[in-house]
C-alpha cells in the first residue's frame, strides 16, 4: 500500500546554488543536508505537505507531452508548486532572471491558472507554478 509521496529527487550540478534556489527563490522550508556515504551523494531536503502525482498524456496525439514521449518514451516531466498569488510569484521570479515558457499564466487542470519556468533556469527541470481556483 502506497501511503504518500515521500520525496522527488533532482540531480543538481551546483549543490549550493540549487539549495539557495529552493530556499530563497521558491521559499521552501529547508531541513538541512546529509551525506549519504553508501550512495556517494550529498542530499538536501525540503519537506512539503501532501502532494499529488499527476500522470500526463497527449490529449489528441500532439502537443508538448506528445513530443516529450516521442523523444524519451516517458519520464518525470515536471514539478508543480502551488502559489496563492501566481502573478506576484511570476513577477518576482522574472525579476530574478527566471525565464518562463509563456508570458502569462494559462488555464490548467482543476480550473487552476498555470505557468511553466523554462528548464534551463532550473538545472534542466521543468517547474510549473499553479494557483488553484478559489472554489477548488
Ligand atoms: Co502539472
mmCIF file of N, CA and C and ligand atoms in Angstrom:
data_model
loop_
_atom_site.group_PDB
_atom_site.id
_atom_site.type_symbol
_atom_site.label_atom_id
_atom_site.label_comp_id
_atom_site.label_asym_id
_atom_site.label_seq_id
_atom_site.Cartn_x
_atom_site.Cartn_y
_atom_site.Cartn_z
ATOM 1 N N UNK A 1 0.841 -1.201 0.000
ATOM 2 C CA UNK A 1 0.000 0.000 0.000
ATOM 3 C C UNK A 1 0.875 1.249 0.000
ATOM 4 N N UNK A 2 0.712 2.042 -1.006
ATOM 5 C CA UNK A 2 1.449 3.304 -1.066
ATOM 6 C C UNK A 2 0.692 4.321 -0.217
ATOM 7 N N UNK A 3 1.395 5.020 0.668
ATOM 8 C CA UNK A 3 0.696 5.936 1.576
ATOM 9 C C UNK A 3 0.996 7.400 1.330
ATOM 10 N N UNK A 4 2.114 7.718 0.664
ATOM 11 C CA UNK A 4 2.465 9.125 0.475
ATOM 12 C C UNK A 4 3.555 9.228 -0.573
ATOM 13 N N UNK A 5 3.680 10.370 -1.149
ATOM 14 C CA UNK A 5 4.847 10.656 -1.970
ATOM 15 C C UNK A 5 5.934 11.116 -1.018
ATOM 16 N N UNK A 6 6.935 10.304 -0.808
ATOM 17 C CA UNK A 6 7.948 10.639 0.192
ATOM 18 C C UNK A 6 8.856 11.763 -0.273
ATOM 19 N N UNK A 7 9.374 11.663 -1.473
ATOM 20 C CA UNK A 7 10.191 12.757 -1.995
ATOM 21 C C UNK A 7 10.378 12.616 -3.491
ATOM 22 N N UNK A 8 10.799 13.698 -4.097
ATOM 23 C CA UNK A 8 11.201 13.715 -5.504
ATOM 24 C C UNK A 8 12.658 14.138 -5.508
ATOM 25 N N UNK A 9 13.513 13.407 -6.176
ATOM 26 C CA UNK A 9 14.946 13.724 -6.180
ATOM 27 C C UNK A 9 15.338 14.371 -7.494
ATOM 28 N N UNK A 10 16.083 15.451 -7.398
ATOM 29 C CA UNK A 10 16.567 16.161 -8.584
ATOM 30 C C UNK A 10 18.088 16.169 -8.527
ATOM 31 N N UNK A 11 18.740 15.663 -9.547
ATOM 32 C CA UNK A 11 20.208 15.706 -9.616
ATOM 33 C C UNK A 11 20.623 17.110 -10.005
ATOM 34 N N UNK A 12 21.472 17.731 -9.208
ATOM 35 C CA UNK A 12 21.845 19.122 -9.463
ATOM 36 C C UNK A 12 23.350 19.270 -9.614
ATOM 37 N N UNK A 13 23.786 19.989 -10.639
ATOM 38 C CA UNK A 13 25.225 20.182 -10.851
ATOM 39 C C UNK A 13 25.853 21.126 -9.825
ATOM 40 N N UNK A 14 25.085 22.094 -9.327
ATOM 41 C CA UNK A 14 25.627 23.043 -8.337
ATOM 42 C C UNK A 14 24.751 22.969 -7.089
ATOM 43 N N UNK A 15 25.273 22.248 -6.070
ATOM 44 C CA UNK A 15 24.514 21.947 -4.859
ATOM 45 C C UNK A 15 24.076 23.217 -4.129
ATOM 46 N N UNK A 16 25.057 24.111 -3.870
ATOM 47 C CA UNK A 16 24.747 25.324 -3.102
ATOM 48 C C UNK A 16 23.748 26.217 -3.842
ATOM 49 N N UNK A 17 23.941 26.363 -5.142
ATOM 50 C CA UNK A 17 23.041 27.224 -5.920
ATOM 51 C C UNK A 17 21.630 26.645 -5.928
ATOM 52 N N UNK A 18 21.539 25.322 -5.996
ATOM 53 C CA UNK A 18 20.217 24.691 -6.026
ATOM 54 C C UNK A 18 19.529 24.827 -4.669
ATOM 55 N N UNK A 19 20.284 24.668 -3.579
ATOM 56 C CA UNK A 19 19.701 24.842 -2.239
ATOM 57 C C UNK A 19 19.174 26.266 -2.098
ATOM 58 N N UNK A 20 19.984 27.209 -2.551
ATOM 59 C CA UNK A 20 19.605 28.613 -2.465
ATOM 60 C C UNK A 20 18.311 28.864 -3.265
ATOM 61 N N UNK A 21 18.232 28.247 -4.442
ATOM 62 C CA UNK A 21 17.047 28.451 -5.271
ATOM 63 C C UNK A 21 15.793 27.970 -4.559
ATOM 64 N N UNK A 22 15.863 26.738 -4.016
ATOM 65 C CA UNK A 22 14.660 26.186 -3.397
ATOM 66 C C UNK A 22 14.315 26.901 -2.093
ATOM 67 N N UNK A 23 15.358 27.357 -1.382
ATOM 68 C CA UNK A 23 15.131 28.056 -0.120
ATOM 69 C C UNK A 23 14.633 29.476 -0.345
ATOM 70 N N UNK A 24 15.431 30.236 -1.101
ATOM 71 C CA UNK A 24 15.162 31.673 -1.202
ATOM 72 C C UNK A 24 14.181 32.015 -2.315
ATOM 73 N N UNK A 25 14.373 31.385 -3.472
ATOM 74 C CA UNK A 25 13.527 31.786 -4.597
ATOM 75 C C UNK A 25 12.134 31.152 -4.499
ATOM 76 N N UNK A 26 12.098 29.865 -4.110
ATOM 77 C CA UNK A 26 10.806 29.192 -4.017
ATOM 78 C C UNK A 26 10.258 29.208 -2.595
ATOM 79 N N UNK A 27 11.098 29.593 -1.623
ATOM 80 C CA UNK A 27 10.617 29.767 -0.253
ATOM 81 C C UNK A 27 10.240 28.480 0.458
ATOM 82 N N UNK A 28 10.867 27.355 0.094
ATOM 83 C CA UNK A 28 10.529 26.091 0.750
ATOM 84 C C UNK A 28 11.292 25.952 2.064
ATOM 85 N N UNK A 29 10.701 25.271 3.062
ATOM 86 C CA UNK A 29 11.396 25.062 4.336
ATOM 87 C C UNK A 29 12.576 24.102 4.140
ATOM 88 N N UNK A 30 13.752 24.531 4.570
ATOM 89 C CA UNK A 30 14.980 23.761 4.378
ATOM 90 C C UNK A 30 15.254 22.940 5.628
ATOM 91 N N UNK A 31 15.298 21.628 5.469
ATOM 92 C CA UNK A 31 15.505 20.737 6.610
ATOM 93 C C UNK A 31 16.979 20.564 6.929
ATOM 94 N N UNK A 32 17.839 20.716 5.939
ATOM 95 C CA UNK A 32 19.271 20.545 6.150
ATOM 96 C C UNK A 32 19.849 19.576 5.137
ATOM 97 N N UNK A 33 21.161 19.360 5.257
ATOM 98 C CA UNK A 33 21.832 18.466 4.315
ATOM 99 C C UNK A 33 22.296 17.216 5.040
ATOM 100 N N UNK A 34 22.498 16.167 4.274
ATOM 101 C CA UNK A 34 23.010 14.925 4.839
ATOM 102 C C UNK A 34 23.824 14.219 3.764
ATOM 103 N N UNK A 35 25.026 13.785 4.152
ATOM 104 C CA UNK A 35 25.829 12.999 3.223
ATOM 105 C C UNK A 35 25.410 11.540 3.344
ATOM 106 N N UNK A 36 25.127 10.922 2.217
ATOM 107 C CA UNK A 36 24.782 9.504 2.215
ATOM 108 C C UNK A 36 25.959 8.766 1.589
ATOM 109 N N UNK A 37 26.843 8.303 2.471
ATOM 110 C CA UNK A 37 28.107 7.718 2.006
ATOM 111 C C UNK A 37 27.862 6.506 1.115
ATOM 112 N N UNK A 38 26.896 5.684 1.488
ATOM 113 C CA UNK A 38 26.632 4.460 0.733
ATOM 114 C C UNK A 38 26.241 4.763 -0.706
ATOM 115 N N UNK A 39 25.614 5.924 -0.911
ATOM 116 C CA UNK A 39 25.177 6.289 -2.259
ATOM 117 C C UNK A 39 26.148 7.268 -2.914
ATOM 118 N N UNK A 40 27.210 7.640 -2.150
ATOM 119 C CA UNK A 40 28.187 8.624 -2.641
ATOM 120 C C UNK A 40 27.500 9.919 -3.067
ATOM 121 N N UNK A 41 26.561 10.350 -2.243
ATOM 122 C CA UNK A 41 25.842 11.588 -2.569
ATOM 123 C C UNK A 41 25.745 12.480 -1.347
ATOM 124 N N UNK A 42 25.555 13.761 -1.589
ATOM 125 C CA UNK A 42 25.064 14.622 -0.527
ATOM 126 C C UNK A 42 23.651 14.998 -0.889
ATOM 127 N N UNK A 43 22.839 15.155 0.137
ATOM 128 C CA UNK A 43 21.426 15.402 -0.105
ATOM 129 C C UNK A 43 20.975 16.640 0.659
ATOM 130 N N UNK A 44 19.939 17.272 0.172
ATOM 131 C CA UNK A 44 19.288 18.380 0.871
ATOM 132 C C UNK A 44 17.796 18.123 0.761
ATOM 133 N N UNK A 45 17.092 18.298 1.874
ATOM 134 C CA UNK A 45 15.647 18.012 1.865
ATOM 135 C C UNK A 45 14.816 19.254 2.187
ATOM 136 N N UNK A 46 13.709 19.346 1.500
ATOM 137 C CA UNK A 46 12.745 20.426 1.707
ATOM 138 C C UNK A 46 11.383 19.782 1.919
ATOM 139 N N UNK A 47 11.011 19.509 3.168
ATOM 140 C CA UNK A 47 9.738 18.822 3.404
ATOM 141 C C UNK A 47 8.542 19.706 3.045
ATOM 142 N N UNK A 48 7.566 19.075 2.409
ATOM 143 C CA UNK A 48 6.352 19.786 1.990
ATOM 144 C C UNK A 48 5.135 18.975 2.398
ATOM 145 N N UNK A 49 3.984 19.624 2.594
ATOM 146 C CA UNK A 49 2.768 18.864 2.904
ATOM 147 C C UNK A 49 2.334 17.981 1.739
ATOM 148 N N UNK A 50 1.312 17.235 1.946
ATOM 149 C CA UNK A 50 0.821 16.242 0.993
ATOM 150 C C UNK A 50 0.751 16.781 -0.428
ATOM 151 N N UNK A 51 1.002 15.922 -1.377
ATOM 152 C CA UNK A 51 1.052 16.339 -2.764
ATOM 153 C C UNK A 51 0.253 15.359 -3.625
ATOM 154 N N UNK A 52 0.309 15.515 -4.923
ATOM 155 C CA UNK A 52 -0.363 14.603 -5.843
ATOM 156 C C UNK A 52 0.618 14.151 -6.907
ATOM 157 N N UNK A 53 0.420 12.959 -7.393
ATOM 158 C CA UNK A 53 1.117 12.525 -8.596
ATOM 159 C C UNK A 53 0.209 12.859 -9.767
ATOM 160 N N UNK A 54 0.742 13.511 -10.754
ATOM 161 C CA UNK A 54 -0.035 13.822 -11.956
ATOM 162 C C UNK A 54 0.503 12.978 -13.105
ATOM 163 N N UNK A 55 -0.356 12.203 -13.724
ATOM 164 C CA UNK A 55 0.018 11.498 -14.944
ATOM 165 C C UNK A 55 -0.421 12.353 -16.107
ATOM 166 N N UNK A 56 0.461 12.624 -17.034
ATOM 167 C CA UNK A 56 0.108 13.448 -18.191
ATOM 168 C C UNK A 56 0.301 12.638 -19.467
ATOM 169 N N UNK A 57 -0.631 12.813 -20.380
ATOM 170 C CA UNK A 57 -0.650 12.033 -21.618
ATOM 171 C C UNK A 57 -1.221 12.918 -22.713
ATOM 172 N N UNK A 58 -0.742 12.780 -23.936
ATOM 173 C CA UNK A 58 -1.287 13.631 -25.011
ATOM 174 C C UNK A 58 -2.794 13.452 -25.154
ATOM 175 N N UNK A 59 -3.471 14.563 -25.374
ATOM 176 C CA UNK A 59 -4.929 14.534 -25.499
ATOM 177 C C UNK A 59 -5.342 14.041 -26.877
ATOM 178 N N UNK A 60 -4.722 14.621 -27.916
ATOM 179 C CA UNK A 60 -5.116 14.270 -29.290
ATOM 180 C C UNK A 60 -3.924 13.852 -30.140
ATOM 181 N N UNK A 61 -2.888 13.391 -29.498
ATOM 182 C CA UNK A 61 -1.740 12.900 -30.265
ATOM 183 C C UNK A 61 -0.708 13.956 -30.622
ATOM 184 N N UNK A 62 -0.969 15.228 -30.270
ATOM 185 C CA UNK A 62 0.092 16.216 -30.496
ATOM 186 C C UNK A 62 0.246 17.093 -29.260
ATOM 187 N N UNK A 63 1.107 18.117 -29.343
ATOM 188 C CA UNK A 63 1.348 18.971 -28.190
ATOM 189 C C UNK A 63 2.650 18.611 -27.502
ATOM 190 N N UNK A 64 3.005 19.364 -26.445
ATOM 191 C CA UNK A 64 4.312 19.191 -25.798
ATOM 192 C C UNK A 64 4.513 17.811 -25.162
ATOM 193 N N UNK A 65 3.464 17.218 -24.610
ATOM 194 C CA UNK A 65 3.636 15.902 -23.974
ATOM 195 C C UNK A 65 3.848 14.825 -25.038
ATOM 196 N N UNK A 66 3.183 14.977 -26.186
ATOM 197 C CA UNK A 66 3.406 14.035 -27.286
ATOM 198 C C UNK A 66 4.864 14.075 -27.723
ATOM 199 N N UNK A 67 5.403 15.296 -27.841
ATOM 200 C CA UNK A 67 6.806 15.450 -28.246
ATOM 201 C C UNK A 67 7.733 14.826 -27.211
ATOM 202 N N UNK A 68 7.431 15.083 -25.950
ATOM 203 C CA UNK A 68 8.259 14.556 -24.852
ATOM 204 C C UNK A 68 8.285 13.025 -24.898
ATOM 205 N N UNK A 69 7.122 12.420 -25.051
ATOM 206 C CA UNK A 69 7.028 10.955 -25.040
ATOM 207 C C UNK A 69 7.695 10.368 -26.285
ATOM 208 N N UNK A 70 7.544 11.065 -27.400
ATOM 209 C CA UNK A 70 8.182 10.607 -28.626
ATOM 210 C C UNK A 70 9.701 10.578 -28.447
ATOM 211 N N UNK A 71 10.225 11.591 -27.758
ATOM 212 C CA UNK A 71 11.674 11.719 -27.588
ATOM 213 C C UNK A 71 12.208 10.781 -26.508
ATOM 214 N N UNK A 72 11.500 10.653 -25.398
ATOM 215 C CA UNK A 72 12.038 9.918 -24.248
ATOM 216 C C UNK A 72 11.247 8.690 -23.851
ATOM 217 N N UNK A 73 10.090 8.515 -24.407
ATOM 218 C CA UNK A 73 9.302 7.345 -24.059
ATOM 219 C C UNK A 73 8.520 7.481 -22.765
ATOM 220 N N UNK A 74 8.682 8.607 -22.063
ATOM 221 C CA UNK A 74 8.022 8.807 -20.766
ATOM 222 C C UNK A 74 9.066 9.263 -19.757
ATOM 223 N N UNK A 75 8.647 9.596 -18.558
ATOM 224 C CA UNK A 75 9.601 10.015 -17.525
ATOM 225 C C UNK A 75 9.030 11.082 -16.632
ATOM 226 N N UNK A 76 9.834 11.514 -15.682
ATOM 227 C CA UNK A 76 9.397 12.608 -14.810
ATOM 228 C C UNK A 76 9.367 13.871 -15.650
ATOM 229 N N UNK A 77 8.205 14.481 -15.755
ATOM 230 C CA UNK A 77 8.045 15.590 -16.692
ATOM 231 C C UNK A 77 8.200 16.953 -16.031
ATOM 232 N N UNK A 78 7.526 17.162 -14.899
ATOM 233 C CA UNK A 78 7.666 18.456 -14.223
ATOM 234 C C UNK A 78 7.298 18.344 -12.751
ATOM 235 N N UNK A 79 7.747 19.332 -11.982
ATOM 236 C CA UNK A 79 7.278 19.525 -10.612
ATOM 237 C C UNK A 79 6.345 20.714 -10.650
ATOM 238 N N UNK A 80 5.337 20.692 -9.817
ATOM 239 C CA UNK A 80 4.427 21.828 -9.777
ATOM 240 C C UNK A 80 4.338 22.364 -8.355
ATOM 241 N N UNK A 81 4.641 23.645 -8.214
ATOM 242 C CA UNK A 81 4.488 24.321 -6.927
ATOM 243 C C UNK A 81 3.190 25.109 -6.925
ATOM 244 N N UNK A 82 2.462 25.005 -5.846
ATOM 245 C CA UNK A 82 1.207 25.745 -5.705
ATOM 246 C C UNK A 82 1.522 27.160 -5.220
ATOM 247 N N UNK A 83 0.833 28.117 -5.765
ATOM 248 C CA UNK A 83 1.021 29.513 -5.370
ATOM 249 C C UNK A 83 -0.312 30.096 -4.928
ATOM 250 N N UNK A 84 -0.267 31.040 -3.998
ATOM 251 C CA UNK A 84 -1.517 31.720 -3.648
ATOM 252 C C UNK A 84 -1.611 33.075 -4.354
ATOM 253 N N UNK A 85 -0.577 33.410 -5.123
ATOM 254 C CA UNK A 85 -0.628 34.615 -5.947
ATOM 255 C C UNK A 85 0.339 34.444 -7.105
ATOM 256 N N UNK A 86 -0.135 33.810 -8.159
ATOM 257 C CA UNK A 86 0.755 33.396 -9.244
ATOM 258 C C UNK A 86 1.380 34.597 -9.951
ATOM 259 N N UNK A 87 0.613 35.658 -10.132
ATOM 260 C CA UNK A 87 1.151 36.812 -10.857
ATOM 261 C C UNK A 87 2.294 37.453 -10.083
ATOM 262 N N UNK A 88 2.130 37.510 -8.772
ATOM 263 C CA UNK A 88 3.182 38.065 -7.918
ATOM 264 C C UNK A 88 4.432 37.191 -7.963
ATOM 265 N N UNK A 89 4.238 35.863 -7.883
ATOM 266 C CA UNK A 89 5.384 34.958 -7.918
ATOM 267 C C UNK A 89 6.102 35.014 -9.269
ATOM 268 N N UNK A 90 5.332 35.077 -10.338
ATOM 269 C CA UNK A 90 5.945 35.154 -11.668
ATOM 270 C C UNK A 90 6.756 36.443 -11.789
ATOM 271 N N UNK A 91 6.188 37.552 -11.347
ATOM 272 C CA UNK A 91 6.890 38.840 -11.432
ATOM 273 C C UNK A 91 8.185 38.802 -10.607
ATOM 274 N N UNK A 92 8.090 38.214 -9.418
ATOM 275 C CA UNK A 92 9.253 38.127 -8.535
ATOM 276 C C UNK A 92 10.355 37.284 -9.184
ATOM 277 N N UNK A 93 9.977 36.146 -9.750
ATOM 278 C CA UNK A 93 10.973 35.248 -10.345
ATOM 279 C C UNK A 93 11.531 35.830 -11.645
ATOM 280 N N UNK A 94 10.681 36.505 -12.428
ATOM 281 C CA UNK A 94 11.176 37.159 -13.647
ATOM 282 C C UNK A 94 12.220 38.208 -13.292
ATOM 283 N N UNK A 95 11.965 38.945 -12.200
ATOM 284 C CA UNK A 95 12.912 39.970 -11.775
ATOM 285 C C UNK A 95 14.247 39.359 -11.375
ATOM 286 N N UNK A 96 14.236 38.100 -10.952
ATOM 287 C CA UNK A 96 15.466 37.397 -10.591
ATOM 288 C C UNK A 96 16.124 36.751 -11.805
ATOM 289 N N UNK A 97 15.512 36.904 -12.968
ATOM 290 C CA UNK A 97 16.127 36.377 -14.181
ATOM 291 C C UNK A 97 15.570 35.052 -14.669
ATOM 292 N N UNK A 98 14.544 34.524 -14.012
ATOM 293 C CA UNK A 98 13.957 33.265 -14.472
ATOM 294 C C UNK A 98 13.232 33.476 -15.796
ATOM 295 N N UNK A 99 13.388 32.482 -16.685
ATOM 296 C CA UNK A 99 12.671 32.540 -17.947
ATOM 297 C C UNK A 99 11.478 31.592 -17.900
ATOM 298 N N UNK A 100 10.386 32.036 -18.483
ATOM 299 C CA UNK A 100 9.150 31.250 -18.487
ATOM 300 C C UNK A 100 8.826 30.805 -19.913
ATOM 301 N N UNK A 101 8.035 29.751 -20.023
ATOM 302 C CA UNK A 101 7.666 29.244 -21.343
ATOM 303 C C UNK A 101 6.569 30.086 -21.985
ATOM 304 N N UNK A 102 5.890 30.908 -21.196
ATOM 305 C CA UNK A 102 4.873 31.809 -21.748
ATOM 306 C C UNK A 102 4.914 33.119 -20.974
ATOM 307 N N UNK A 103 4.278 34.138 -21.540
ATOM 308 C CA UNK A 103 4.323 35.451 -20.899
ATOM 309 C C UNK A 103 3.422 35.529 -19.680
ATOM 310 N N UNK A 104 2.301 34.787 -19.720
ATOM 311 C CA UNK A 104 1.365 34.871 -18.602
ATOM 312 C C UNK A 104 0.723 33.503 -18.375
ATOM 313 N N UNK A 105 0.130 33.301 -17.188
ATOM 314 C CA UNK A 105 -0.478 32.006 -16.873
ATOM 315 C C UNK A 105 -1.624 31.659 -17.822
ATOM 316 N N UNK A 106 -1.862 30.357 -17.967
ATOM 317 C CA UNK A 106 -2.980 29.885 -18.791
ATOM 318 C C UNK A 106 -3.770 28.848 -17.992
ATOM 319 N N UNK A 107 -4.972 28.463 -18.465
ATOM 320 C CA UNK A 107 -5.800 27.527 -17.696
ATOM 321 C C UNK A 107 -5.165 26.147 -17.595
ATOM 322 N N UNK A 108 -5.179 25.572 -16.379
ATOM 323 C CA UNK A 108 -4.673 24.222 -16.148
ATOM 324 C C UNK A 108 -5.772 23.327 -15.602
ATOM 325 N N UNK A 109 -5.375 22.152 -15.081
ATOM 326 C CA UNK A 109 -6.358 21.231 -14.506
ATOM 327 C C UNK A 109 -7.020 21.867 -13.286
ATOM 328 N N UNK A 110 -8.204 21.395 -12.923
ATOM 329 C CA UNK A 110 -8.936 21.856 -11.732
ATOM 330 C C UNK A 110 -9.230 23.355 -11.757
ATOM 331 N N UNK A 111 -9.427 23.929 -12.961
ATOM 332 C CA UNK A 111 -9.700 25.374 -13.070
ATOM 333 C C UNK A 111 -8.572 26.238 -12.527
ATOM 334 N N UNK A 112 -7.354 25.684 -12.481
ATOM 335 C CA UNK A 112 -6.248 26.476 -11.950
ATOM 336 C C UNK A 112 -5.671 27.361 -13.051
ATOM 337 N N UNK A 113 -4.817 28.268 -12.642
ATOM 338 C CA UNK A 113 -4.010 29.048 -13.576
ATOM 339 C C UNK A 113 -2.590 28.502 -13.462
ATOM 340 N N UNK A 114 -1.943 28.249 -14.589
ATOM 341 C CA UNK A 114 -0.614 27.632 -14.544
ATOM 342 C C UNK A 114 0.359 28.342 -15.467
ATOM 343 N N UNK A 115 1.638 28.241 -15.091
ATOM 344 C CA UNK A 115 2.706 28.747 -15.948
ATOM 345 C C UNK A 115 3.935 27.879 -15.690
ATOM 346 N N UNK A 116 4.781 27.750 -16.697
ATOM 347 C CA UNK A 116 5.975 26.904 -16.566
ATOM 348 C C UNK A 116 7.242 27.741 -16.638
ATOM 349 N N UNK A 117 8.180 27.442 -15.743
ATOM 350 C CA UNK A 117 9.507 28.043 -15.802
ATOM 351 C C UNK A 117 10.340 27.234 -16.794
ATOM 352 N N UNK A 118 11.107 27.895 -17.622
ATOM 353 C CA UNK A 118 11.954 27.190 -18.589
ATOM 354 C C UNK A 118 12.957 26.295 -17.846
ATOM 355 N N UNK A 119 13.107 25.050 -18.304
ATOM 356 C CA UNK A 119 14.033 24.132 -17.616
ATOM 357 C C UNK A 119 15.460 24.669 -17.522
ATOM 358 N N UNK A 120 15.856 25.508 -18.456
ATOM 359 C CA UNK A 120 17.244 25.995 -18.391
ATOM 360 C C UNK A 120 17.460 26.936 -17.201
ATOM 361 N N UNK A 121 16.383 27.454 -16.623
ATOM 362 C CA UNK A 121 16.504 28.282 -15.414
ATOM 363 C C UNK A 121 16.588 27.432 -14.155
ATOM 364 N N UNK A 122 16.386 26.099 -14.261
ATOM 365 C CA UNK A 122 16.305 25.221 -13.082
ATOM 366 C C UNK A 122 17.034 23.897 -13.312
ATOM 367 N N UNK A 123 18.264 23.968 -13.776
ATOM 368 C CA UNK A 123 19.083 22.753 -13.942
ATOM 369 C C UNK A 123 18.385 21.663 -14.744
ATOM 370 N N UNK A 124 17.628 22.047 -15.747
ATOM 371 C CA UNK A 124 17.033 21.056 -16.639
ATOM 372 C C UNK A 124 15.699 20.497 -16.169
ATOM 373 N N UNK A 125 15.192 21.000 -15.019
ATOM 374 C CA UNK A 125 13.911 20.503 -14.513
ATOM 375 C C UNK A 125 12.807 21.490 -14.907
ATOM 376 N N UNK A 126 11.740 20.954 -15.478
ATOM 377 C CA UNK A 126 10.598 21.795 -15.828
ATOM 378 C C UNK A 126 9.754 22.005 -14.577
ATOM 379 N N UNK A 127 9.550 23.256 -14.203
ATOM 380 C CA UNK A 127 8.783 23.560 -12.992
ATOM 381 C C UNK A 127 7.548 24.369 -13.350
ATOM 382 N N UNK A 128 6.417 23.868 -12.900
ATOM 383 C CA UNK A 128 5.132 24.534 -13.102
ATOM 384 C C UNK A 128 4.767 25.256 -11.808
ATOM 385 N N UNK A 129 4.159 26.398 -11.946
ATOM 386 C CA UNK A 129 3.570 27.069 -10.783
ATOM 387 C C UNK A 129 2.082 27.132 -11.054
ATOM 388 N N UNK A 130 1.264 26.737 -10.072
ATOM 389 C CA UNK A 130 -0.170 26.848 -10.297
ATOM 390 C C UNK A 130 -0.851 27.572 -9.150
ATOM 391 N N UNK A 131 -1.944 28.199 -9.504
ATOM 392 C CA UNK A 131 -2.807 28.820 -8.496
ATOM 393 C C UNK A 131 -4.184 28.203 -8.657
ATOM 394 N N UNK A 132 -4.599 27.374 -7.670
ATOM 395 C CA UNK A 132 -5.903 26.728 -7.782
ATOM 396 C C UNK A 132 -7.022 27.752 -7.791
ATOM 397 N N UNK A 133 -8.147 27.395 -8.410
ATOM 398 C CA UNK A 133 -9.303 28.289 -8.370
ATOM 399 C C UNK A 133 -9.821 28.353 -6.939
ATOM 400 N N UNK A 134 -10.486 29.438 -6.603
ATOM 401 C CA UNK A 134 -10.917 29.657 -5.214
ATOM 402 C C UNK A 134 -11.880 28.583 -4.730
ATOM 403 N N UNK A 135 -12.731 28.078 -5.658
ATOM 404 C CA UNK A 135 -13.702 27.082 -5.212
ATOM 405 C C UNK A 135 -13.216 25.653 -5.443
ATOM 406 N N UNK A 136 -11.922 25.465 -5.420
ATOM 407 C CA UNK A 136 -11.426 24.095 -5.532
ATOM 408 C C UNK A 136 -10.587 23.729 -4.321
HETATM 409 CO CO1 LIG B 1 1.148 19.692 -13.740
#
